[in-house]
Coordinates of C-alpha atoms in Angstrom, one line a residue:
M1 CA 0.0 0.0 0.0
T2 CA 1.4 3.4 -1.0
S3 CA 1.7 5.8 2.0
Q4 CA 0.1 9.2 1.8
V5 CA 1.0 12.6 3.3
R6 CA -2.0 14.7 4.3
G7 CA -2.3 18.4 3.5
V8 CA -1.8 19.6 7.1
Q9 CA 1.2 17.3 7.4
L10 CA 2.9 18.6 4.3
A11 CA 2.1 22.2 5.3
R12 CA 3.9 21.5 8.6
L13 CA 6.9 20.1 6.9
L14 CA 7.1 23.0 4.4
G15 CA 7.1 25.5 7.3
Q16 CA 8.1 29.0 6.0
W17 CA 8.3 28.0 2.4
H18 CA 8.3 31.6 1.3
A19 CA 11.7 32.1 2.9
L20 CA 13.6 30.7 0.0
P21 CA 16.5 31.9 -2.2
G22 CA 15.2 34.2 -4.9
R23 CA 11.8 34.6 -3.2
R24 CA 11.4 38.1 -4.5
R25 CA 12.2 37.0 -8.1
S26 CA 9.9 34.0 -8.4
P27 CA 6.2 33.5 -8.3
D28 CA 4.5 31.5 -5.5
Y29 CA 4.1 28.3 -7.5
A30 CA 7.9 28.2 -8.2
A31 CA 8.7 28.8 -4.5
L32 CA 6.3 26.0 -3.5
A33 CA 7.8 23.6 -6.0
G34 CA 11.3 24.4 -4.8
A35 CA 10.3 23.8 -1.2
V36 CA 8.9 20.4 -2.0
R37 CA 12.1 19.5 -3.9
G38 CA 14.1 20.6 -0.8
L39 CA 12.1 18.3 1.4
L40 CA 12.8 15.4 -1.0
A41 CA 16.5 16.3 -1.2
D42 CA 17.1 16.2 2.5
G43 CA 15.0 13.2 3.2
R44 CA 12.1 14.7 5.1
L45 CA 9.7 13.8 2.4
P46 CA 10.1 10.1 1.3
L47 CA 10.1 8.9 -2.2
G48 CA 7.0 7.0 -3.5
V49 CA 4.6 8.9 -1.1
R50 CA 1.4 10.2 -2.4
L51 CA 1.0 13.9 -2.1
P52 CA -2.3 15.5 -1.0
A53 CA -4.9 16.6 -3.6
E54 CA -4.4 20.1 -5.0
R55 CA -7.5 21.4 -3.2
E56 CA -6.5 19.9 0.1
L57 CA -3.0 21.3 0.0
A58 CA -4.3 24.7 -1.1
E59 CA -6.6 24.8 1.9
A60 CA -3.8 23.7 4.3
L61 CA -1.4 26.4 3.0
R62 CA -4.2 29.0 2.6
I63 CA -3.3 29.7 -1.0
S64 CA -5.1 29.4 -4.3
R65 CA -5.6 26.0 -5.9
T66 CA -4.1 27.5 -9.1
T67 CA -0.8 28.0 -7.3
V68 CA -0.7 24.4 -6.2
T69 CA -1.7 23.1 -9.6
A70 CA 1.2 25.1 -11.2
A71 CA 3.6 23.8 -8.5
Y72 CA 2.7 20.2 -9.1
R73 CA 3.1 20.7 -12.9
E74 CA 6.6 22.1 -12.4
L75 CA 7.5 19.1 -10.2
R76 CA 6.3 16.8 -12.9
E77 CA 8.4 18.6 -15.5
T78 CA 11.5 18.4 -13.3
G79 CA 11.0 14.7 -12.7
H80 CA 10.1 15.0 -9.0
L81 CA 6.4 14.0 -9.3
A82 CA 4.5 11.3 -11.2
S83 CA 0.7 11.6 -11.7
R84 CA -2.0 9.4 -12.9
R85 CA -5.5 10.7 -13.6
G86 CA -7.9 9.7 -10.9
A87 CA -5.2 8.1 -8.8
G88 CA -3.1 11.0 -7.5
S89 CA 0.5 12.1 -7.6
W90 CA 3.6 10.4 -6.1
T91 CA 7.0 11.7 -5.3
M92 CA 10.0 10.6 -7.3
L93 CA 13.4 11.9 -8.4
P94 CA 15.0 12.5 -11.8
G95 CA 17.4 10.0 -13.3
T96 CA 20.2 12.5 -12.9
H97 CA 20.2 11.9 -9.1
R98 CA 21.7 9.2 -6.9
V99 CA 21.9 8.1 -3.3
A100 CA 24.8 9.9 -1.5
S101 CA 26.7 8.5 1.5
T102 CA 24.2 10.3 3.8
G103 CA 21.3 8.4 2.3
L104 CA 20.0 11.6 0.8
W105 CA 19.4 12.1 -3.0
T106 CA 22.0 14.2 -4.7
P107 CA 22.9 15.2 -8.3
L108 CA 25.4 12.9 -10.1
D109 CA 27.8 15.7 -10.9
D110 CA 28.6 16.9 -7.4
R111 CA 32.3 15.8 -7.2
D112 CA 33.4 19.3 -6.4
M113 CA 30.9 19.7 -3.6
I114 CA 32.1 20.6 0.0
D115 CA 30.0 18.1 1.8
L116 CA 29.0 19.2 5.3
G117 CA 26.1 16.7 5.4
V118 CA 28.5 13.9 6.4
A119 CA 29.9 13.8 10.0
A120 CA 32.7 11.3 9.4
L121 CA 36.4 11.3 8.8
A122 CA 38.5 9.8 6.0
A123 CA 40.3 6.5 6.7
P124 CA 43.4 6.6 8.9
P125 CA 46.7 5.6 7.4
Q126 CA 46.8 2.5 9.6
L127 CA 43.8 1.0 7.7
V128 CA 45.8 -0.5 4.9
P129 CA 48.4 -2.3 7.1
A130 CA 45.5 -3.6 9.2
A131 CA 43.8 -4.9 6.1
R132 CA 47.0 -6.7 5.0
A133 CA 47.4 -8.2 8.4
A134 CA 43.8 -9.3 8.4
T135 CA 44.2 -11.3 5.2
E136 CA 47.1 -13.2 6.8
D137 CA 44.8 -14.1 9.7
L138 CA 41.9 -15.1 7.4
P139 CA 43.1 -18.7 6.5
R140 CA 42.4 -20.0 10.0
Y141 CA 38.7 -19.2 9.5
L142 CA 38.3 -20.7 6.0
G143 CA 37.8 -24.2 7.2
G144 CA 34.4 -23.2 8.7
A145 CA 31.2 -21.9 7.3
G146 CA 32.1 -18.3 8.2
Y147 CA 28.8 -17.5 10.1
H148 CA 29.4 -16.0 13.5
P149 CA 26.1 -14.4 14.6
T150 CA 27.6 -12.8 17.7
G151 CA 31.0 -12.1 16.0
I152 CA 34.4 -13.7 16.0
I153 CA 35.9 -14.2 19.4
E154 CA 39.0 -12.0 18.9
L155 CA 36.8 -9.0 18.2
R156 CA 34.4 -9.6 21.0
E157 CA 37.3 -9.9 23.4
A158 CA 38.8 -6.6 22.1
V159 CA 35.5 -4.7 22.5
A160 CA 34.9 -6.2 25.9
R161 CA 38.4 -5.2 26.9
S162 CA 37.8 -1.6 25.9
Y163 CA 34.7 -1.4 28.1
T164 CA 36.6 -2.9 31.0
E165 CA 39.3 -0.3 30.6
R166 CA 36.6 2.4 30.8
G167 CA 35.7 1.0 34.3
L168 CA 32.8 -1.3 33.1
P169 CA 33.8 -4.9 33.6
T170 CA 32.6 -6.8 30.5
S171 CA 32.9 -10.3 29.2
P172 CA 32.9 -11.4 25.5
E173 CA 29.6 -13.1 26.1
Q174 CA 28.1 -9.6 26.6
I175 CA 29.2 -8.4 23.2
M176 CA 27.6 -8.9 19.8
V177 CA 29.3 -7.6 16.7
T178 CA 27.1 -6.0 14.1
S179 CA 27.4 -4.4 10.7
G180 CA 27.7 -0.8 12.1
T181 CA 26.0 1.1 14.8
Q182 CA 22.9 1.7 12.8
H183 CA 22.5 -2.1 12.4
A184 CA 23.0 -2.5 16.1
L185 CA 20.2 0.0 16.8
D186 CA 17.9 -1.8 14.2
L187 CA 18.5 -5.2 15.8
V188 CA 17.8 -3.8 19.3
L189 CA 14.5 -2.2 18.1
R190 CA 13.5 -5.5 16.5
L191 CA 14.0 -7.3 19.7
A192 CA 12.8 -4.8 22.3
L193 CA 10.1 -2.6 20.6
S194 CA 6.7 -3.7 19.3
P195 CA 5.1 -1.6 16.6
G196 CA 3.5 1.4 18.2
G197 CA 5.6 1.2 21.3
G198 CA 6.6 4.4 23.0
V199 CA 10.1 5.8 22.6
L200 CA 11.7 8.9 24.2
V201 CA 14.4 10.6 22.2
E202 CA 16.4 13.8 22.5
S203 CA 15.5 16.8 20.3
P204 CA 17.5 17.3 18.2
T205 CA 18.8 13.8 17.6
Y206 CA 20.4 11.6 15.0
P207 CA 18.2 11.5 11.9
N208 CA 18.9 7.8 11.0
A209 CA 17.7 6.8 14.5
L210 CA 14.5 8.6 13.8
A211 CA 14.2 6.7 10.5
A212 CA 14.8 3.4 12.3
L213 CA 12.1 4.3 14.9
A214 CA 9.7 5.3 12.1
A215 CA 10.2 2.0 10.4
R216 CA 9.1 0.3 13.6
R217 CA 6.1 2.7 13.8
A218 CA 7.3 3.8 17.2
R219 CA 5.3 6.4 19.1
I220 CA 8.0 9.0 19.6
T221 CA 8.1 11.7 22.4
T222 CA 11.0 14.1 22.7
H223 CA 13.1 15.8 25.4
G224 CA 14.3 19.1 24.2
L225 CA 18.0 19.9 24.7
A226 CA 19.0 23.4 25.8
A227 CA 21.3 25.3 23.4
D228 CA 23.8 26.1 26.2
G229 CA 26.6 23.8 27.4
V230 CA 24.4 21.8 29.8
G231 CA 22.0 20.2 27.3
W232 CA 19.8 18.0 29.3
D233 CA 17.4 19.4 31.9
A234 CA 17.6 16.7 34.5
D235 CA 14.1 17.2 36.0
L236 CA 12.4 17.4 32.7
L237 CA 14.2 14.3 31.3
L238 CA 13.6 12.2 34.4
G239 CA 10.0 13.4 34.6
S240 CA 9.4 12.4 31.0
I241 CA 10.5 8.9 31.8
R242 CA 8.6 8.6 35.1
Q243 CA 5.3 10.0 33.7
G244 CA 5.4 8.7 30.1
R245 CA 6.9 5.3 31.0
P246 CA 8.2 4.7 27.4
K247 CA 9.2 1.2 26.4
L248 CA 12.6 2.6 25.3
A249 CA 14.7 5.7 25.6
Y250 CA 17.3 6.3 22.9
L251 CA 20.0 8.7 24.2
I252 CA 23.5 9.9 23.1
P253 CA 25.3 11.0 26.3
E254 CA 28.8 11.3 24.9
F255 CA 29.1 14.4 22.7
Q256 CA 25.5 14.2 21.5
N257 CA 24.8 14.2 17.8
P258 CA 24.3 16.9 16.7
T259 CA 24.8 19.3 19.7
G260 CA 28.0 17.9 21.1
H261 CA 26.7 17.9 24.7
L262 CA 28.3 15.6 27.3
M263 CA 26.0 14.2 30.0
A264 CA 27.2 14.6 33.6
A265 CA 27.9 11.5 35.8
E266 CA 25.2 12.4 38.3
L267 CA 22.5 12.5 35.7
R268 CA 23.6 9.2 34.3
E269 CA 23.1 7.5 37.6
R270 CA 19.7 9.2 38.2
L271 CA 18.7 8.3 34.6
V272 CA 19.3 4.6 35.2
G273 CA 17.3 4.7 38.5
A274 CA 14.4 6.4 36.8
A275 CA 14.4 4.0 33.9
H276 CA 14.3 1.0 36.3
A277 CA 11.4 2.4 38.2
A278 CA 9.5 3.2 35.0
G279 CA 10.2 -0.1 33.3
T280 CA 12.1 1.7 30.5
D281 CA 15.0 0.2 28.7
L282 CA 17.8 2.6 27.8
V283 CA 19.5 2.4 24.4
I284 CA 22.8 4.3 24.8
D285 CA 24.5 5.3 21.6
E286 CA 28.3 5.6 22.3
S287 CA 29.4 6.4 18.7
F288 CA 31.6 9.4 19.9
V289 CA 32.9 8.0 23.1
D290 CA 36.5 7.8 21.8
L291 CA 36.6 11.4 20.7
P292 CA 36.9 13.7 23.8
L293 CA 38.9 16.9 22.9
D294 CA 41.1 19.3 24.9
G295 CA 41.7 16.6 27.6
T296 CA 38.1 16.4 28.6
E297 CA 37.6 13.7 31.2
L298 CA 34.7 11.3 30.4
P299 CA 32.1 10.3 33.1
P300 CA 31.6 6.6 33.7
P301 CA 29.6 4.7 31.0
V302 CA 25.8 4.8 31.7
A303 CA 25.8 1.0 32.0
T304 CA 28.1 1.3 35.1
F305 CA 25.0 2.3 37.1
D306 CA 22.9 -0.6 35.7
R307 CA 22.0 -3.4 38.1
H308 CA 18.9 -4.7 36.3
S309 CA 19.9 -5.2 32.7
R310 CA 18.0 -2.0 31.7
V311 CA 20.9 -0.5 29.7
I312 CA 21.9 -1.6 26.2
S313 CA 25.0 0.1 24.8
I314 CA 25.7 0.4 21.1
G315 CA 28.9 1.7 19.4
G316 CA 31.1 1.1 16.4
M317 CA 34.2 1.9 14.3
S318 CA 32.6 4.6 12.0
K319 CA 33.5 7.8 13.9
P320 CA 37.0 7.2 15.3
Y321 CA 38.2 4.9 12.5
W322 CA 36.3 4.8 9.1
G323 CA 32.7 4.7 8.0
G324 CA 33.6 2.3 5.2
L325 CA 34.5 -0.4 7.8
R326 CA 31.0 -1.5 8.7
I327 CA 31.7 -2.8 12.2
G328 CA 29.6 -2.0 15.2
W329 CA 28.5 -3.8 18.4
V330 CA 26.0 -4.2 21.2
R331 CA 26.9 -4.5 24.8
A332 CA 24.1 -6.0 26.9
S333 CA 23.6 -8.9 29.3
A334 CA 24.6 -12.4 28.0
P335 CA 21.0 -13.6 27.7
Q336 CA 20.1 -10.4 25.8
V337 CA 23.0 -11.0 23.4
Q338 CA 21.8 -14.5 22.7
R339 CA 18.3 -13.2 21.9
L340 CA 19.7 -10.6 19.6
A341 CA 21.7 -13.2 17.8
A342 CA 18.6 -15.3 17.3
A343 CA 16.8 -12.3 15.9
R344 CA 19.7 -11.5 13.7
V345 CA 19.7 -14.8 11.8
G346 CA 16.5 -13.7 10.0
V347 CA 18.2 -10.4 8.9
D348 CA 21.8 -10.9 7.8
M349 CA 23.2 -14.0 9.5
A350 CA 26.6 -12.4 10.5
S351 CA 29.1 -9.7 9.9
P352 CA 32.0 -10.3 7.3
V353 CA 34.9 -12.2 9.0
L354 CA 37.5 -10.2 7.0
D355 CA 36.1 -6.9 8.2
Q356 CA 36.1 -8.1 11.8
L357 CA 39.7 -9.1 11.5
V358 CA 40.6 -5.6 10.2
A359 CA 38.8 -4.2 13.2
V360 CA 40.8 -6.4 15.6
H361 CA 44.1 -5.0 14.2
L362 CA 42.8 -1.4 14.3
L363 CA 41.7 -1.7 17.9
A364 CA 45.1 -3.1 18.8
D365 CA 46.6 0.2 17.5
A366 CA 43.8 2.3 19.0
P367 CA 46.0 4.5 21.3
A368 CA 48.0 5.9 18.3
I369 CA 45.0 6.1 15.9
V370 CA 42.6 7.8 18.4
A371 CA 45.2 10.3 19.6
A372 CA 45.9 11.4 16.1
R373 CA 42.2 11.7 15.4
R374 CA 41.7 13.9 18.5
T375 CA 44.5 16.2 17.5
Q376 CA 43.1 16.5 14.0
L377 CA 39.6 17.1 15.1
A378 CA 40.5 19.8 17.7
A379 CA 42.4 21.8 15.0
Q380 CA 39.6 21.5 12.5
R381 CA 37.0 22.4 15.1
D382 CA 39.0 25.6 16.1
A383 CA 39.3 26.5 12.4
L384 CA 35.5 26.2 11.9
V385 CA 34.6 28.1 15.1
G386 CA 37.1 30.9 14.1
A387 CA 35.7 31.2 10.6
L388 CA 32.1 31.4 11.9
A389 CA 33.1 34.1 14.4
E390 CA 34.7 36.1 11.6
R391 CA 32.2 35.7 8.8
L392 CA 28.9 35.0 10.5
P393 CA 29.2 36.7 13.9
D394 CA 25.4 36.7 14.5
W395 CA 25.3 33.0 14.7
R396 CA 25.6 31.5 18.2
V397 CA 28.0 28.6 18.4
T398 CA 29.4 26.7 21.5
A399 CA 32.6 24.8 20.7
P400 CA 32.0 21.2 21.8
R401 CA 34.4 19.4 24.1
G402 CA 34.4 16.3 21.9
G403 CA 32.8 14.5 19.0
V404 CA 32.8 15.7 15.4
T405 CA 29.9 18.3 15.1
L406 CA 28.8 21.7 16.4
W407 CA 25.2 22.9 16.5
A408 CA 24.9 26.5 15.3
E409 CA 21.9 28.7 16.2
L410 CA 21.3 30.9 13.2
D411 CA 20.1 34.5 13.1
G412 CA 16.7 33.5 11.8
P413 CA 14.5 30.5 10.9
V414 CA 16.2 29.9 7.5
S415 CA 18.0 26.6 7.9
S416 CA 16.2 24.8 5.0
A417 CA 16.4 27.9 2.8
L418 CA 20.1 28.3 3.5
A419 CA 20.7 24.6 2.7
R420 CA 19.0 24.9 -0.7
A421 CA 20.9 28.1 -1.5
A422 CA 24.2 26.6 -0.4
E423 CA 23.8 23.7 -2.8
E424 CA 24.0 26.2 -5.6
V425 CA 27.4 27.4 -4.5
G426 CA 28.9 24.0 -3.9
V427 CA 28.2 23.4 -0.2
R428 CA 26.0 20.6 1.1
L429 CA 24.4 21.1 4.5
A430 CA 22.1 19.1 6.8
P431 CA 19.5 21.6 7.9
G432 CA 18.2 21.6 11.4
P433 CA 14.7 20.1 10.7
R434 CA 16.4 16.8 9.7
F435 CA 17.3 16.4 13.4
G436 CA 13.8 16.8 14.7
L437 CA 10.2 16.0 14.1
D438 CA 7.6 17.8 12.0
G439 CA 9.8 20.5 10.5
T440 CA 11.0 22.1 13.7
L441 CA 14.5 23.4 14.4
E442 CA 14.6 25.9 11.5
R443 CA 16.9 28.2 13.5
F444 CA 19.6 25.6 13.8
L445 CA 22.2 23.9 11.6
R446 CA 24.6 21.0 12.2
L447 CA 28.2 21.7 11.0
P448 CA 30.7 18.8 11.2
F449 CA 34.4 19.5 11.5
T450 CA 35.6 16.3 9.8
L451 CA 36.9 18.0 6.6
P452 CA 40.3 19.7 6.3
A453 CA 40.5 23.2 7.9
A454 CA 40.9 24.9 4.5
D455 CA 37.7 23.3 3.2
L456 CA 35.8 24.4 6.3
V457 CA 37.0 28.0 6.0
E458 CA 36.1 28.0 2.4
A459 CA 32.6 26.6 3.1
V460 CA 31.9 29.2 5.8
G461 CA 32.9 32.0 3.3
R462 CA 30.4 30.6 0.8
L463 CA 27.7 30.3 3.5
A464 CA 28.3 33.9 4.5
A465 CA 27.7 35.1 1.0
V466 CA 24.6 33.0 0.6
R467 CA 23.2 34.2 3.9
Y468 CA 23.6 37.8 2.8
D469 CA 21.8 37.1 -0.4
L470 CA 18.8 35.6 1.4
D471 CA 18.1 38.9 3.1
R472 CA 19.4 41.4 0.4
A473 CA 16.7 43.8 -0.5
G474 CA 16.1 44.5 -4.2
R475 CA 13.5 45.5 -6.6
P476 CA 11.1 42.6 -7.2
Q477 CA 11.3 41.2 -10.6
W478 CA 8.4 38.8 -11.0
R479 CA 8.2 36.3 -13.8
E480 CA 4.9 36.0 -15.5
P481 CA 3.4 32.6 -14.6
S482 CA 1.9 30.5 -17.4
V483 CA -1.9 30.8 -17.8
I484 CA -3.5 27.9 -16.0
A485 CA -7.0 27.1 -17.4

């Protein structure tokens, strides 16, 4: 069955669709069509979804039906909409587009794009030697079938050891290796969440986590993070758990994506206590735990305070090492790991043995690799913060103490408009609404500092020019719309 978006839902997603580049130079129907294309490009409007009827959308937006008719016609002409008389119109994308590494649809000819939509580093130099060493280890596994649903023992031991070194004693039986952190989250949701189950998430939060929850038809409630350095309001967060009693809470306590906040130890302990009392399982995403900057001392892992198997921790190799190495893991109680492994057999059987062996060698060299990553990220973060202060001084930015992203508060609700305009000057952005629900967070923008400093400075310069153009006053020059009979 084809899903459908209602008129009021699409109107909420469109938000301030008038605040778009060239608004003074284009008629309403062109601005509306451009806004719909923007929703498709950044993933907030899925492909293959049926759009509301023209009259319904016109009533929701409080504009004329003629405007909506013209906008739909333009979307059909650009390859973003397919229509069939009597059946409606469905979203699609032109053949000149592809899926980018972010999962978003992008033009094929974007090789010169400065991509600030991806918060991940290039591979470290140690990856090639680790891959060569892994191939030498591979023969001892070739005599078996190669299926290891919980992961090869060497990698599970290495991951368990890293938790123990953080002050959380862990055995290999408590570790299951997955094909990345996102895969780990998906498996946990399959096991622990029934369709329609309640889930508490931070706002803003990781977009792909929202996508995974939507796939499970979760009933999502949010805890809003403050823009200052504290992030979580302890009373509000714990109150949401006690009163709402969600089945799960998905949280990112280490350098939260996208804000960069770090949760204090006291709140971690209280969080586990509240979750136990409410019957809520905590899914703790530790993707950035290896990347504290400036000597920041990390609090104990959330699972340190767990006495009732309420905390399931997930993590992986993508952020400190390389996104192309699809290795993640789940840390839970041994019985939970066995149940996860049983659920996994119906999904993908097991992770590639060769990739796991590469991960073993990288983790053995972790002190050198991670130290270099931290130095690199601190320099790139400082370059980005400095460029923003110089070129966009009205934006409010707090330099994070770790992770790979900063969360900028803009000087107006123009995040989506800025992202669309930036694409025209060779900068790809992830606008604020991608990190929330229903088109909110238009005053915010996630900016990763994973690219070289020179690229970050250049990108900020282009953004500053685009931001000026959005507000620049000028004489309106309207194009005559085609006559719609």
